[in-house]
Short mmCIF file of C-alpha atoms in Angstrom, two decimals:
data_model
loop_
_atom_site.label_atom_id
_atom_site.label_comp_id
_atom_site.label_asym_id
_atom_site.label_seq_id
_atom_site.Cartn_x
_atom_site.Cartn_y
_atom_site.Cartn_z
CA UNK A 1 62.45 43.00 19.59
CA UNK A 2 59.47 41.03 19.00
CA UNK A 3 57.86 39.81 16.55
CA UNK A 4 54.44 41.36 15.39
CA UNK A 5 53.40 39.41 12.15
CA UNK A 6 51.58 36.59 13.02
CA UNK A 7 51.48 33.16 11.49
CA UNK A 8 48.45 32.11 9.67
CA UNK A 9 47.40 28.78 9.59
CA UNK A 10 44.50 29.20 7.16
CA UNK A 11 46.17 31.63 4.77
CA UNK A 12 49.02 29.16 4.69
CA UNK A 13 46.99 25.94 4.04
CA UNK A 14 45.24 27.90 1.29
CA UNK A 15 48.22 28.95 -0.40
CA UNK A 16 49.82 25.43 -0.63
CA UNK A 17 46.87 24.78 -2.72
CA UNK A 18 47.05 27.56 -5.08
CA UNK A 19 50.52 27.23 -5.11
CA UNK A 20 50.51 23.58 -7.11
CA UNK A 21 48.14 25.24 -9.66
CA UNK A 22 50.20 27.96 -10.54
CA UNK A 23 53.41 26.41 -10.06
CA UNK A 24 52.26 23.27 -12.46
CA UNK A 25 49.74 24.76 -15.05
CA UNK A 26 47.92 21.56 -14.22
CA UNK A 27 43.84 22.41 -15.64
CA UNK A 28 42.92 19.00 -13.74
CA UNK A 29 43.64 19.95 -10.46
CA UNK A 30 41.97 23.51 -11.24
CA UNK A 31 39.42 21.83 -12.20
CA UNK A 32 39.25 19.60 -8.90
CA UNK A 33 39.38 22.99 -7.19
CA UNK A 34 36.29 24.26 -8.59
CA UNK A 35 34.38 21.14 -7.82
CA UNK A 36 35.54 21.13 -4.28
CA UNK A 37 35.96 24.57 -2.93
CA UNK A 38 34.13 28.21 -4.17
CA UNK A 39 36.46 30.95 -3.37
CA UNK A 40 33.87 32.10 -0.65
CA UNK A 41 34.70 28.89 1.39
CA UNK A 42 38.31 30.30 1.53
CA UNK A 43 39.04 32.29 4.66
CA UNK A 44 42.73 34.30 3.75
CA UNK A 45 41.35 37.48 1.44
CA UNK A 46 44.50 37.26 -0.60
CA UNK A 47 43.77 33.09 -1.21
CA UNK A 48 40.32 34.35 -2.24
CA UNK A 49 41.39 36.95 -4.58
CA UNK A 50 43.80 34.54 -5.88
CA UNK A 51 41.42 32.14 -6.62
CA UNK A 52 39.56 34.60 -8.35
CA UNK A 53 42.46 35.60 -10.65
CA UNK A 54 43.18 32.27 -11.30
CA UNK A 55 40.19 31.65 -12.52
CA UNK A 56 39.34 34.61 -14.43
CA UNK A 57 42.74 33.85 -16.50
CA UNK A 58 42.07 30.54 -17.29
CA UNK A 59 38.84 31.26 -18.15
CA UNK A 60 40.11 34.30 -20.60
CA UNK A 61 42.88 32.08 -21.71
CA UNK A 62 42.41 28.88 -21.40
CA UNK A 63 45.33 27.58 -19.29
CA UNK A 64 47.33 28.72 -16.32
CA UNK A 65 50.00 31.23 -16.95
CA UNK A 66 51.36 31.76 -13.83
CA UNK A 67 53.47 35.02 -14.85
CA UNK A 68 50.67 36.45 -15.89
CA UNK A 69 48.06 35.62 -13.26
CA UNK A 70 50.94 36.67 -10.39
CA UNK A 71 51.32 39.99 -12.50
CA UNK A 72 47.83 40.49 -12.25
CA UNK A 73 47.16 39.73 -8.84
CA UNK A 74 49.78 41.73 -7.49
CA UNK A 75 49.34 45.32 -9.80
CA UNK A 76 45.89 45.29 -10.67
CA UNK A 77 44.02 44.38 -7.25
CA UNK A 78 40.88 47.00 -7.61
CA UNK A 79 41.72 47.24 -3.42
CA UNK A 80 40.72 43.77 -2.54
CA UNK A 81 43.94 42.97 -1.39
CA UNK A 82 46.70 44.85 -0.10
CA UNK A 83 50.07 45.79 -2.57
CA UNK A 84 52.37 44.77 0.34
CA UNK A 85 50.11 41.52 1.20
CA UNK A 86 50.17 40.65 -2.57
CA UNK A 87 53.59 40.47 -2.82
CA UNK A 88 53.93 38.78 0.17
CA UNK A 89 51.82 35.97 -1.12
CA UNK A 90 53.50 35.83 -4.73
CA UNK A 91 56.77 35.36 -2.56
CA UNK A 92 55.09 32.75 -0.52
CA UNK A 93 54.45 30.78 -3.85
CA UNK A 94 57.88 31.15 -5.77
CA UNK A 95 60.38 31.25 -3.11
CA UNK A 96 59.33 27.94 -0.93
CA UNK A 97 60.62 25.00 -2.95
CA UNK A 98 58.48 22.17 -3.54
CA UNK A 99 58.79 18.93 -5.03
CA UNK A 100 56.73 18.85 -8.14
CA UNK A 101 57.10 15.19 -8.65
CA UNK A 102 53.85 13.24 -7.54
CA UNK A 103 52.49 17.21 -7.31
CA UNK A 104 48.72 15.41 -7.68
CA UNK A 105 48.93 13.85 -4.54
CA UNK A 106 50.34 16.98 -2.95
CA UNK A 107 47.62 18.69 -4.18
CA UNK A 108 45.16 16.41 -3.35
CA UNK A 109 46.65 16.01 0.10
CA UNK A 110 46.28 20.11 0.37
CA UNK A 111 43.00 20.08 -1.10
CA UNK A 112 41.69 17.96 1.96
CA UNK A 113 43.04 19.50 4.54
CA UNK A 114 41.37 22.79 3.29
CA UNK A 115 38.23 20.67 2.85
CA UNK A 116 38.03 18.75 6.11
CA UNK A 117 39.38 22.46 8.16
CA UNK A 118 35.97 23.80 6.74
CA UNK A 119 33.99 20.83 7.36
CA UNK A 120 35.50 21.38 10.96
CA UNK A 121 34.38 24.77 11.08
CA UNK A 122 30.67 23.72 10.09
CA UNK A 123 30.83 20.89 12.88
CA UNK A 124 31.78 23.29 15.74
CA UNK A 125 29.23 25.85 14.60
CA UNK A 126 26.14 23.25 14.57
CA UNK A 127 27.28 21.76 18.13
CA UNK A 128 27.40 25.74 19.29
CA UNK A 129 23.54 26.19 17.83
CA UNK A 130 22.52 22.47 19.08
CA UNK A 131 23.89 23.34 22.86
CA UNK A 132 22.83 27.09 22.97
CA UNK A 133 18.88 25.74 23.25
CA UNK A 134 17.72 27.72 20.11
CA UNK A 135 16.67 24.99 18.13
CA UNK A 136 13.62 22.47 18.64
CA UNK A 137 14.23 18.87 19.54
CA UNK A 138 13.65 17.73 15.76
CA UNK A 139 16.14 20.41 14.10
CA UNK A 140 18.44 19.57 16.89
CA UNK A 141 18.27 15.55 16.23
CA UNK A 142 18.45 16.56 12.27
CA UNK A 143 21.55 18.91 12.91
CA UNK A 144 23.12 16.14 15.08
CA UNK A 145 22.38 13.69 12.09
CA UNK A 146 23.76 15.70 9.68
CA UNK A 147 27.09 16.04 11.60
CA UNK A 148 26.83 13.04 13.37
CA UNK A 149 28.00 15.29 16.55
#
């Protein structure tokens, strides 16, 4: 028999972040999210929608209730995200047991992986446009600035 579901590297990554948010309550490192990462920069649709829900509560709220955001996020979904992959993702975050002592560090330590795995991304999109030969010498020298590619 094999094995059909395949492992996501992204949607992983993005839930260990979002997982230390809900799991602590911690504003501060919800608030380091926001200053780092829009949900748009996130590539998993259930990490996105997530986001979003996290967000939306705390803003309605003012703190992190993760009962209530996970309730949320996996009954009212207006079709963003699918019932089965919602609960898949609220399993993701309860059942894998973390350490929550030094959980700032984890977090931060998530944080920049999802950070530098975009800033990846960007780098291996403006080396694609520099080599394809659609950009003048100046844009290309700027983009290779930028990047330092």
């Amino acid at each position: 028999m094999e094995v059909t579901d395949e492992i996501s590297y992204d949607y992983n990554l993005e839930m260990d972040v979002l997982r230390w948010i809900l799991l602590t309550g911690d504003e501060g490192l919800l608030d380091l999210l926001r200053i780092n990462l829009i949900p748009a920069e996130l590539r998993s649709p259930v990490a996105i929608y997530l986001y979003k829900s996290i967000m939306m509560w705390n803003h309605l709220e003012n703190k992190i209730d993760c009962r209530r955001i996970l309730e949320e996020f996996c009954f009212i979904h207006e079709n963003c995200v699918d019932f089965e992959d919602s609960v898949k993702a609220i399993l993701d975050i309860l059942l894998i047991k973390v350490n929550l002592t030094n959980y700032n560090l984890h977090f931060r330590n998530s944080l920049d992986r999802v950070l530098e795995r975009n800033w990846m991304y960007k780098k291996e999109k403006l080396r694609i446009k520099i080599i394809s030969g659609n950009t003048t010498d100046e844009q290309a020298i700027f983009l290779a600035k930028e990047f330092d590619v």
